[in-house]
Coordinates of C-alpha atoms and ligand atoms in Angstrom, one line a residue:
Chain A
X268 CA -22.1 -12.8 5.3
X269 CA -22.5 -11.2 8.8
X270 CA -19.2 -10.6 8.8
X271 CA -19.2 -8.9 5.7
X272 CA -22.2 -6.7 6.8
X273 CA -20.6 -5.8 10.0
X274 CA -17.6 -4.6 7.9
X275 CA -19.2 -2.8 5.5
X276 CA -21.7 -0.5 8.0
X277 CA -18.5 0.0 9.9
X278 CA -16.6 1.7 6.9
X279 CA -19.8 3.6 5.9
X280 CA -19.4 5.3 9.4
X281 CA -15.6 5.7 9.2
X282 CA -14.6 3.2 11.7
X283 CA -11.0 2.3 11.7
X284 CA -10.8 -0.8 12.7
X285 CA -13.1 -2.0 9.9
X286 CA -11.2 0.0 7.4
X287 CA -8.3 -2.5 8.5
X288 CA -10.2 -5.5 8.3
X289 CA -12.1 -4.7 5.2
X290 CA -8.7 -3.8 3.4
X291 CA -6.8 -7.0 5.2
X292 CA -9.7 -9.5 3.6
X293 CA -9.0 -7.6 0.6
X294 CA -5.5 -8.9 0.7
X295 CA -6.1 -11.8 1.7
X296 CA -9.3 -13.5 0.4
X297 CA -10.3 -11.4 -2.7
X298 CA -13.3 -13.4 -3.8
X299 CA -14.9 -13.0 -0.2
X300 CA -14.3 -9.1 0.3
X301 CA -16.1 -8.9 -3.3
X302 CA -19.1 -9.4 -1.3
X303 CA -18.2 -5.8 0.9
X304 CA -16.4 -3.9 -1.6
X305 CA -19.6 -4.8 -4.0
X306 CA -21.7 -2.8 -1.6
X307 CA -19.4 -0.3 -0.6
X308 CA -19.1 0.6 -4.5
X309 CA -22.4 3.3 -4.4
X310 CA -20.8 4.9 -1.5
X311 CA -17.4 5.5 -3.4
X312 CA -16.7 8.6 -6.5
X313 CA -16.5 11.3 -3.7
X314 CA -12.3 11.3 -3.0
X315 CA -10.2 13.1 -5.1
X316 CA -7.5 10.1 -5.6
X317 CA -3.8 11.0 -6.2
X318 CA -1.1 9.1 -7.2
X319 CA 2.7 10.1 -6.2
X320 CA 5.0 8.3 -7.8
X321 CA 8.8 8.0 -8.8
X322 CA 12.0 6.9 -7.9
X323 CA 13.1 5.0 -4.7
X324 CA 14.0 7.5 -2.6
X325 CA 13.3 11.1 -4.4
X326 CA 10.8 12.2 -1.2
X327 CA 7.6 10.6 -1.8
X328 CA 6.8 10.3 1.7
X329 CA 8.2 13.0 2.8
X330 CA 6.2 15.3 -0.1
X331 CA 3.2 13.3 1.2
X332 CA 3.5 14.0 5.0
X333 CA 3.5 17.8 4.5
X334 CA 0.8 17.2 1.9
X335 CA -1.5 16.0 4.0
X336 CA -0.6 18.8 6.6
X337 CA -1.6 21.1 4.0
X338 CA -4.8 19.0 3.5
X339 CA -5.7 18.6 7.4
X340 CA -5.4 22.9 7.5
X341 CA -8.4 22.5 5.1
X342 CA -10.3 19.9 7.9
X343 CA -10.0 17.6 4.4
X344 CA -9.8 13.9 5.4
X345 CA -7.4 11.9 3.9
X346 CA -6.2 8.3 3.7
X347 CA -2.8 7.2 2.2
X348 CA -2.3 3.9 0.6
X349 CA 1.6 3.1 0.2
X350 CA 2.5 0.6 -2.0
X351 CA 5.9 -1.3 -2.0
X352 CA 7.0 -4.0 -3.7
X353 CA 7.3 -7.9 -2.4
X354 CA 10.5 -9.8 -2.7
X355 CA 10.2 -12.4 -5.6
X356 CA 12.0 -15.1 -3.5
X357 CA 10.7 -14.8 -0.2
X358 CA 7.3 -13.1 -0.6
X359 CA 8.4 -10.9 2.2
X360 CA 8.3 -6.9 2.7
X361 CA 9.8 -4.0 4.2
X362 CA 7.3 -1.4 4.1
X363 CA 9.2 1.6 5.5
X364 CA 7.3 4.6 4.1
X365 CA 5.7 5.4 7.5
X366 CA 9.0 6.4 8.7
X367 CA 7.9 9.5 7.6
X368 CA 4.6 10.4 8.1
X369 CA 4.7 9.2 11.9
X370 CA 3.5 13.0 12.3
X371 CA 0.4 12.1 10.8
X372 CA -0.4 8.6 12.6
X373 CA -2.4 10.3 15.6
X374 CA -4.5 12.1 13.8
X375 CA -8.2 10.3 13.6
X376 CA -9.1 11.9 10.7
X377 CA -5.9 10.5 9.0
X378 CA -6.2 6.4 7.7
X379 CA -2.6 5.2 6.5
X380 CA -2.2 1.6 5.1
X381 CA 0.8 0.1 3.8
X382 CA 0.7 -2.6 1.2
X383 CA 3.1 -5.1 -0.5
X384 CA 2.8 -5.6 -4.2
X385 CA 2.3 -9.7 -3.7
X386 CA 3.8 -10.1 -6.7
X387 CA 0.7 -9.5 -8.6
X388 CA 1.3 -8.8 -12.1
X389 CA 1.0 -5.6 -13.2
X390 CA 2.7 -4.0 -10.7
X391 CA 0.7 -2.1 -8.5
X392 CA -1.8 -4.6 -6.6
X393 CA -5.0 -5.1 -7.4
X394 CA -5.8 -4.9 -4.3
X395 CA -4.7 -1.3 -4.3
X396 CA -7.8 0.0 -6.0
X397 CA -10.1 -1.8 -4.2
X398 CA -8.3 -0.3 -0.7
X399 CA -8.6 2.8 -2.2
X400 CA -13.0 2.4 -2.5
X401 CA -12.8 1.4 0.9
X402 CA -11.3 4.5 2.1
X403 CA -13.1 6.4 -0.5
X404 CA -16.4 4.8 0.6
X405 CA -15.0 5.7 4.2
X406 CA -15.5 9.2 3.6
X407 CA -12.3 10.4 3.0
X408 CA -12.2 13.4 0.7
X409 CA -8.4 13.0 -0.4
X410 CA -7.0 9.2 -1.1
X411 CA -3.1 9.4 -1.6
X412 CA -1.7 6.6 -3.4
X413 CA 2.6 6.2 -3.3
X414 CA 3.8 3.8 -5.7
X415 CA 7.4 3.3 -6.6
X416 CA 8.1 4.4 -10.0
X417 CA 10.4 1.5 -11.2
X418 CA 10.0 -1.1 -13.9
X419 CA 6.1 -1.8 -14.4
X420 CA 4.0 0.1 -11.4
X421 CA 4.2 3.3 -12.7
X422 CA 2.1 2.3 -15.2
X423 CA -0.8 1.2 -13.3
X424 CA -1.2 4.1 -11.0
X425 CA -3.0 6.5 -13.9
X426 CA -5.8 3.5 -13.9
X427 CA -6.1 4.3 -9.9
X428 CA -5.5 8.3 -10.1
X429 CA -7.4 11.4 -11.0
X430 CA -4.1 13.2 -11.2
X431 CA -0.4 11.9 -10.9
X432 CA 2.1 13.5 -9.9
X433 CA 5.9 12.7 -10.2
X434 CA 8.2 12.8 -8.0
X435 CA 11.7 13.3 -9.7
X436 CA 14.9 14.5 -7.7
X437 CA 18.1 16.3 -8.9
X438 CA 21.5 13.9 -9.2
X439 CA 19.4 11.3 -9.7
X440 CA 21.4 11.5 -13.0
X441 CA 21.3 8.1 -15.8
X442 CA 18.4 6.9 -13.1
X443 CA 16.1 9.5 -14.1
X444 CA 17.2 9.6 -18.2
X445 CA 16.3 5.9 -17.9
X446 CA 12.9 6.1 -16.2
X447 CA 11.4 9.1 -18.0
X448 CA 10.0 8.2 -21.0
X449 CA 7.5 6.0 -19.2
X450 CA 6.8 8.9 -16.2
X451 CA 6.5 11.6 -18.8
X452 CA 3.8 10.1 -20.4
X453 CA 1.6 9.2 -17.1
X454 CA 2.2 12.6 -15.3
X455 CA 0.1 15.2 -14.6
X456 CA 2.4 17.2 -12.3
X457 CA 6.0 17.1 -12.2
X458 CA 8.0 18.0 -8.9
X459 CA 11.8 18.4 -8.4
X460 CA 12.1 17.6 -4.9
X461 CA 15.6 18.1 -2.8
X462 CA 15.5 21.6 -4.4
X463 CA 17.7 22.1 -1.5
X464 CA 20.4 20.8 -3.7
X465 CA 22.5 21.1 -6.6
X466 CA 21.2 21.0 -9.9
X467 CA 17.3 21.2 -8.9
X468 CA 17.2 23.7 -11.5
X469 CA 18.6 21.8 -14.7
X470 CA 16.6 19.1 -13.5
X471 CA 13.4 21.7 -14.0
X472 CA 14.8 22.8 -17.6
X473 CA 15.2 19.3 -18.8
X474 CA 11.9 18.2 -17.8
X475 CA 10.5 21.4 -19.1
X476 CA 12.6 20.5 -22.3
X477 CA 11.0 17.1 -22.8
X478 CA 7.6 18.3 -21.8
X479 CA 7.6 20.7 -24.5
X480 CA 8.6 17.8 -27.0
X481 CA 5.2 16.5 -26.3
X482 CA 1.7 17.4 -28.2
X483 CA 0.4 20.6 -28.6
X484 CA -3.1 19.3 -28.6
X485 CA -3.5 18.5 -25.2
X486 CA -4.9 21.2 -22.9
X487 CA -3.8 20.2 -19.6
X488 CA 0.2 21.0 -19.4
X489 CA 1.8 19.6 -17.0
X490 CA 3.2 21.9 -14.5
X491 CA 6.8 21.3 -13.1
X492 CA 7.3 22.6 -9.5
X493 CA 10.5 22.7 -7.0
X494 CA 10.1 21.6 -3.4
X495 CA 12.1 21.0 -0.3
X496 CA 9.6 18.5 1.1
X497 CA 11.9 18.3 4.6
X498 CA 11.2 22.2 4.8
X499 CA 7.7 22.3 3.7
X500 CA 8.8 24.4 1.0
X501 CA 6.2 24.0 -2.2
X502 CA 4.0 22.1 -0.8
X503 CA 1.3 24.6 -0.6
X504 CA 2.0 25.6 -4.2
X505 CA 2.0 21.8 -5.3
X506 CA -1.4 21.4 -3.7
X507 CA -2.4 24.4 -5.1
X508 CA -1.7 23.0 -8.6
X509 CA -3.1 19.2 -7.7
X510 CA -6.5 21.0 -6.7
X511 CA -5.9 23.4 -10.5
X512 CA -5.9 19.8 -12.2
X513 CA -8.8 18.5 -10.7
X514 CA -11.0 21.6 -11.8
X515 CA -9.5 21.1 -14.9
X516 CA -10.5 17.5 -15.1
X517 CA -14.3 18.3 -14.1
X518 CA -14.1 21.1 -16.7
X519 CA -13.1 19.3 -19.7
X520 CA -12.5 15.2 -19.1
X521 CA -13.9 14.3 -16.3
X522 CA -16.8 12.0 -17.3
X523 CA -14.7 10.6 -20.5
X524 CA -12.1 9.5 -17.9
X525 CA -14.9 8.3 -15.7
X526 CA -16.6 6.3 -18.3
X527 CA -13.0 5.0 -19.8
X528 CA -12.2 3.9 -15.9
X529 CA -15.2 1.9 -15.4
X530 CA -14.7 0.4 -18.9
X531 CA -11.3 -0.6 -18.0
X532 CA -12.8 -2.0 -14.6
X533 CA -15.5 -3.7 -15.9
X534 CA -13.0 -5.7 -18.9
X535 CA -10.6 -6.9 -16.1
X536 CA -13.1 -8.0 -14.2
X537 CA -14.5 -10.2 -17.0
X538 CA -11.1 -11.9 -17.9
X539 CA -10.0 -12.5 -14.2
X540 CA -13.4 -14.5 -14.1
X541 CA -13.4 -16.2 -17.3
X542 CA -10.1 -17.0 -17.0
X543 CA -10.7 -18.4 -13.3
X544 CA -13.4 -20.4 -13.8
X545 CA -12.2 -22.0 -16.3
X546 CA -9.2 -23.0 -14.6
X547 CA -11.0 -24.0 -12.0
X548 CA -13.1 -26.3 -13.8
X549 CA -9.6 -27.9 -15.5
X550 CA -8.1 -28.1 -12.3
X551 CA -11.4 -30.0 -10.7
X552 CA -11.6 -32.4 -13.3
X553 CA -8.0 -33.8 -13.6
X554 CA -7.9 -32.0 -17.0
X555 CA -4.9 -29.4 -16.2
X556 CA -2.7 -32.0 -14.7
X557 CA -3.2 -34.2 -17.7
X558 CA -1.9 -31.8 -20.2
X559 CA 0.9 -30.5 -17.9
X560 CA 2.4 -34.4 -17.6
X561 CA 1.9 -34.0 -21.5
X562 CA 3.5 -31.2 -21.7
X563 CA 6.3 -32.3 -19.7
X564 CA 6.7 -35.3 -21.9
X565 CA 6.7 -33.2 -24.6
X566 CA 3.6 -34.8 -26.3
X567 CA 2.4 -31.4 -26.8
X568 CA 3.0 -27.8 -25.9
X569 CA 1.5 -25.0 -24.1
X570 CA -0.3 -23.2 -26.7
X571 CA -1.2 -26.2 -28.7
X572 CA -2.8 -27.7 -25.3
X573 CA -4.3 -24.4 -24.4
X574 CA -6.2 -24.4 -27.7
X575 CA -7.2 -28.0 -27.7
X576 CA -9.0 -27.2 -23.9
X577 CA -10.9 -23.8 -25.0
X578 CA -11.6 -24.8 -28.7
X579 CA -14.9 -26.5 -27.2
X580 CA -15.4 -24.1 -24.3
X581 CA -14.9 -20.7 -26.5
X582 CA -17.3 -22.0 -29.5
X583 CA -20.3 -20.6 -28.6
X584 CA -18.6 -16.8 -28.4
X585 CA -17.8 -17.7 -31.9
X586 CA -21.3 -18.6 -33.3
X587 CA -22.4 -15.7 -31.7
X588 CA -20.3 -13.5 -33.0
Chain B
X117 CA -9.5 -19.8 -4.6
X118 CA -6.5 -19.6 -2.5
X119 CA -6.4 -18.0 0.4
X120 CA -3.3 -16.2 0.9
X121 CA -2.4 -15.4 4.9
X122 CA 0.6 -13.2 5.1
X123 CA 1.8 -12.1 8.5
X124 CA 2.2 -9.1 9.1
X125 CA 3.9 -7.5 11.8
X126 CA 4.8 -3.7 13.3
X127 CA 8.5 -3.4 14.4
X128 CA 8.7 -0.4 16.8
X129 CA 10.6 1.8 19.3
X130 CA 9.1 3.1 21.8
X131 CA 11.0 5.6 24.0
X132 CA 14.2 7.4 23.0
X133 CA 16.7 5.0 22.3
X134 CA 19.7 7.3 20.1
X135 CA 19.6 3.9 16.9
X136 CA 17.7 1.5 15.7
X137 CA 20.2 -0.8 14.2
X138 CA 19.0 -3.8 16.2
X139 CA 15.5 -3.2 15.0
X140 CA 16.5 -2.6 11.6
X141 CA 18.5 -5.9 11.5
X142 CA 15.2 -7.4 13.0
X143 CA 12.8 -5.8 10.4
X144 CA 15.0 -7.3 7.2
X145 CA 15.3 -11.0 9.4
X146 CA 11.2 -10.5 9.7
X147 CA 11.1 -9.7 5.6
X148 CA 13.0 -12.2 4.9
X149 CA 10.9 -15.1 6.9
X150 CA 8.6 -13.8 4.4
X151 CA 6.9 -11.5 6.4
X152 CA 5.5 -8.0 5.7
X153 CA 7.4 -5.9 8.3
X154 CA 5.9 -2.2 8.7
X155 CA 8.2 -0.4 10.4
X156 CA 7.7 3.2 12.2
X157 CA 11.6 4.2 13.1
X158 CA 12.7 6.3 16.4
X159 CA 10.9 7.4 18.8
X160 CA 7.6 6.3 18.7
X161 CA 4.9 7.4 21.5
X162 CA 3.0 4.4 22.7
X163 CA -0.3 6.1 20.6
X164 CA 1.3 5.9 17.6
X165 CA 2.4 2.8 18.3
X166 CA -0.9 0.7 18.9
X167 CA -3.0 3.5 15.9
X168 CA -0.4 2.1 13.5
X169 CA -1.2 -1.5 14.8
X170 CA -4.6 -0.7 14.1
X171 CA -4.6 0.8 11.1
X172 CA -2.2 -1.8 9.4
X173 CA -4.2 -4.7 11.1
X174 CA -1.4 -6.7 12.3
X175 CA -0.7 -10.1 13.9
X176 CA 2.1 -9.4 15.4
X177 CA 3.6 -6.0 17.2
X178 CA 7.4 -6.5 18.2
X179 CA 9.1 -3.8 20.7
X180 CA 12.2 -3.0 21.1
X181 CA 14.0 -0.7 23.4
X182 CA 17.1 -0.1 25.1
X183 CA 16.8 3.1 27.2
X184 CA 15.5 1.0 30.3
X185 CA 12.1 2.8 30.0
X186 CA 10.1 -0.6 29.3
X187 CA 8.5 -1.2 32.8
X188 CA 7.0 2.2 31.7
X189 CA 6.2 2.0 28.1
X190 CA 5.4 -1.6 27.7
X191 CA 2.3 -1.5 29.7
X192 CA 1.3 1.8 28.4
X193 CA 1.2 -0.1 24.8
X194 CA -0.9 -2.7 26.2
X195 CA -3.4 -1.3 28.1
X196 CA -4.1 1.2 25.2
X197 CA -4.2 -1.6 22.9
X198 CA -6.9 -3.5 25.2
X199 CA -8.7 -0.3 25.1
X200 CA -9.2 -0.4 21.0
X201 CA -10.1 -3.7 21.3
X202 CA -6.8 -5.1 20.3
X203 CA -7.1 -8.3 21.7
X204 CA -5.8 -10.9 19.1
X205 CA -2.4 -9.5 18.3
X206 CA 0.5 -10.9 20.1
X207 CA 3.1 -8.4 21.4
X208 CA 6.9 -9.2 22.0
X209 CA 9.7 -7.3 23.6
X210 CA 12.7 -7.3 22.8
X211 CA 16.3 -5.3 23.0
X212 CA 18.2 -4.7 26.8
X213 CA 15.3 -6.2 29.3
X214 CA 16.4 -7.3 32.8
X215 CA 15.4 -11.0 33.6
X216 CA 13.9 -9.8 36.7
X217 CA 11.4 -7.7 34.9
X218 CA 9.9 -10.4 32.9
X219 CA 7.8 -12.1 35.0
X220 CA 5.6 -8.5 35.7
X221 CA 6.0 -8.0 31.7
X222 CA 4.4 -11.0 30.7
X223 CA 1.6 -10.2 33.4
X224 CA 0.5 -7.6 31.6
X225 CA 0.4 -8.9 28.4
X226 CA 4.1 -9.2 26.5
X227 CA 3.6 -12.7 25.2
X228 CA 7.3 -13.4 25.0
X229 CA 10.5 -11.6 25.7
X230 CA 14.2 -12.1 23.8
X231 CA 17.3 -10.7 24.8
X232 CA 20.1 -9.3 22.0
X233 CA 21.5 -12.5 21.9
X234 CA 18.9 -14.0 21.0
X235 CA 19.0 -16.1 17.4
X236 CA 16.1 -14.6 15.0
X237 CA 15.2 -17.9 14.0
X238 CA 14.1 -18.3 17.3
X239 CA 11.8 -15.3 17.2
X240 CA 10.9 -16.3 14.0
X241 CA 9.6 -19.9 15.2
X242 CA 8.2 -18.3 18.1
X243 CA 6.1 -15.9 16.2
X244 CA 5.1 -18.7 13.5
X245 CA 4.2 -20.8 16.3
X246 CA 1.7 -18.2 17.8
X247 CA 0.0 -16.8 14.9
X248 CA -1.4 -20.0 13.4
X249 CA -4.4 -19.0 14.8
X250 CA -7.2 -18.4 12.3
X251 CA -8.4 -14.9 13.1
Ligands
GTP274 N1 17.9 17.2 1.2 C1 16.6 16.8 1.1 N2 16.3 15.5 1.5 C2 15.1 15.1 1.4 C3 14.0 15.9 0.9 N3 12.9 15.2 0.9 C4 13.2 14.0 1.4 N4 14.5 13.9 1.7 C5 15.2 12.7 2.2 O1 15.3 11.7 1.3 C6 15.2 10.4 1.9 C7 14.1 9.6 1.3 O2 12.9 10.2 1.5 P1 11.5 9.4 1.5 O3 10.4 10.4 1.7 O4 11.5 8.2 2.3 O5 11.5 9.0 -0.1 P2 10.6 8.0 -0.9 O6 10.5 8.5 -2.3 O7 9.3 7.9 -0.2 O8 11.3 6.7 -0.8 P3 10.8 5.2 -1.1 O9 9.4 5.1 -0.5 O10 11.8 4.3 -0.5 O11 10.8 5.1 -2.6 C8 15.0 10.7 3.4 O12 16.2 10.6 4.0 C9 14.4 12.1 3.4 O13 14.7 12.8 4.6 C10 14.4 17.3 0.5 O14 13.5 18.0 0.1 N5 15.7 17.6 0.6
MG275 MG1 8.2 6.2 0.5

């Protein structure tokens, strides 16, 4: 508990150290850093939290180096979260995106974490949102989160973000036909990056072109923008536009999204609980094992066992309801 | 509920070595013990070395050079990380180190030092062998 204290004043004054530590328990011991991130939760709603995502390789980390550049000019303080996935067999990681933002790894003012996905379903950590209150709480004014826009992650990063922006780049061909129809839906800035190369502007016209397929209804649409993110060229234009969306956001949705976030929070929270206690409990008392040799000797089967175990446990959230 | 230790580990070079193959080959040995290998690239200042230690709280911090400028840089690295407060991570050296210079190395704070030939396993071992301690 001391620990935990110690932790938690040190974030509240922007220590480093126990922004590592806090987001390393985090990792590692979920149910103990409750304790921190559960006070650290008044302190957090001041960052402006972005999500970059896309395709391996298209100049996430790149775009977010000169970003942040951008940012630091404006004495905003930032911290970066970048996610990358685990391997299935080994649990391992190669977390490389630091590569490029080593310009930014002196500067005090800058916090830069990388994270492996641990496999946890869903894609993007969990753990990843609770990093990103920690640096929130920290003080940081910007919180940049880079996912890898492949298979399921995308998906999570709009429960993280205020705004998303994609990250697409040109001759990225079937790859980016393939992967579109989930980013189109969670972006609220598109960027051709590489616009130093061929076909930057077909790519523009085609995500223009599938953009303007969408609903009329909606009053935020999406802006696409070019850069050449190892020239610094659009970045200024794409923060301009990531700073647009956020006025936009506190104009028209910003406490509906608010309210719909801490809903969403608030409902994962519950079934993680329920759903550990109770096999907690089945595990303690011998009960799990049982039905797994069952199940294994085909006696029964998963579902049938799973509803002879809750029937009795679930029965009073019937009655009541 | 489980407790899940990974370690993790910063693979870096300091100095102004012209590739990184060696590290690279390394990094993927590291990810594929099951580690969770941050690594920076080329030419890393010792600063940015031991900040990104910090930052990514890591157990581990592997150097690797070949330029000859280790009896320079090493020391730099560990007395800056002694200044933070970095006392619990153990730091390795590896890449072209003369025998001679090992001896002063591990004086000032390079737990262990491998040569190119060295098998990774062996690093491996050696770096599952020191982290066991609970931090
Ligand atoms: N030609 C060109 N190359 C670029 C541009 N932006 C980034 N790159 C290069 O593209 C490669 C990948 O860049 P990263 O920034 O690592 O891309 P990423 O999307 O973060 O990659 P992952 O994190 O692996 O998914 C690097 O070699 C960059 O130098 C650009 O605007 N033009
Ligand atoms: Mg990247």
């Amino acid at each position: 508990m001391n620990q935990i204290k110690q932790l938690v004043n040190g974030v509240l004054k922007g220590n480093r150290r126990s922004i590592a530590k806090t987001i390393t328990l985090i990792e590692n011991n979920p149910h103990e850093a409750q304790k921190a991130v559960s006070k650290l939760y008044p302190h957090t709603g001041k960052a402006h939290i972005i999500g970059i995502t896309g395709p391996t390789g298209s100049g996430k980390s790149t775009l977010i180096e000169k970003l942040v550049k951008e940012l630091r000019k404006k004495r905003k303080r930032v911290g970066i979260i970048a996610v990358d996935p685990s391997s299935p067999f080994t649990g391992g990681a190669f977390l490389g995106d630091r590569i490029r933002m080593q310009k930014l790894s002196t500067d005090k003012e800058v916090f830069i974490r990388s994270m492996a996905t641990r496999n946890s379903p869903g894609g993007l950590a969990r753990a990843t949102r609770d990093a990103v209150k920690v640096l929130d709480a920290s003080g940081k004014d910007v919180v940049i989160v880079e996912t890898v826009g492949a298979g399921q992650s995308e998906v999570d990063i709009i429960k993280v973000a205020h705004t998303v922006v994609v990250v697409l780049a040109p001759g990225l061909g079937d790859d980016i036909q393939a992967i579109k129809a989930g980013m189109m839906e969670i972006g609220d800035i598109f960027v051709v990056n590489k616009a130093d190369r061929e076909n930057a502007d077909e790519a523009v016209i085609d995500i223009e072109t599938m953009l303007n397929m969408g609903s009329e209804k909606e009053k935020w649409r999406p802006p696409v923008i070019k850069t050449t993110a190892t020239k610094d060229e659009g970045t200024a234009m794409l923060l301009n536009r990531i700073n647009q969306h956020m006025k936009y956001l506190k104009k028209e949705v910003f406490d509906i999204q608010r309210r719909q976030k801490a809903e969403t929070e608030l409902i994962e929270a519950i079934k993680q609980k329920t759903t550990d206690s109770i096999i907690d409990e089945l595990r303690r008392k011998g009960e799990l094992e049982k039905l797994v040799q069952e199940i294994l000797a085909k006696k029964t089967d998963p579902y049938s066992a799973a509803d002879a175990l809750l029937k009795e446990r679930l029965k009073r959230f019937r009655t009541n309801g | 509920m489980s407790t899940k230790r990974k370690i993790r580990i910063v693979v870096a070079k300091p100095g102004l070595d012209s590739h990184d193959r060696g590290a690279k080959v390394i990094a993927r040995a590291f990810r594929d013990a099951g580690m969770e290998v941050i690594y920076t690239g080329l030419w890393q200042t010792p600063e940015q070395i031991v900040e990104t230690a910090l930052q990514e709280d890591v157990d581990v911090v592997a150097l690797s050079i070949l330029s000859g400028a280790h009896m320079t840089l090493f020391p730099k690295i560990t007395k800056l990380m002694k200044q933070k407060g970095l006392n619990d991570i153990l730091v390795l050296g590896g890449g072209v180190i003369p025998d001679e210079d090992i001896p002063a190395l591990k004086k000032i704070g390079i737990a262990e030092v491998f040569g190119p030939d060295t098998p990774t396993n062996t690093i491996i071992k050696f770096i599952k062998e020191n982290t066991q301690k609970t931090k």
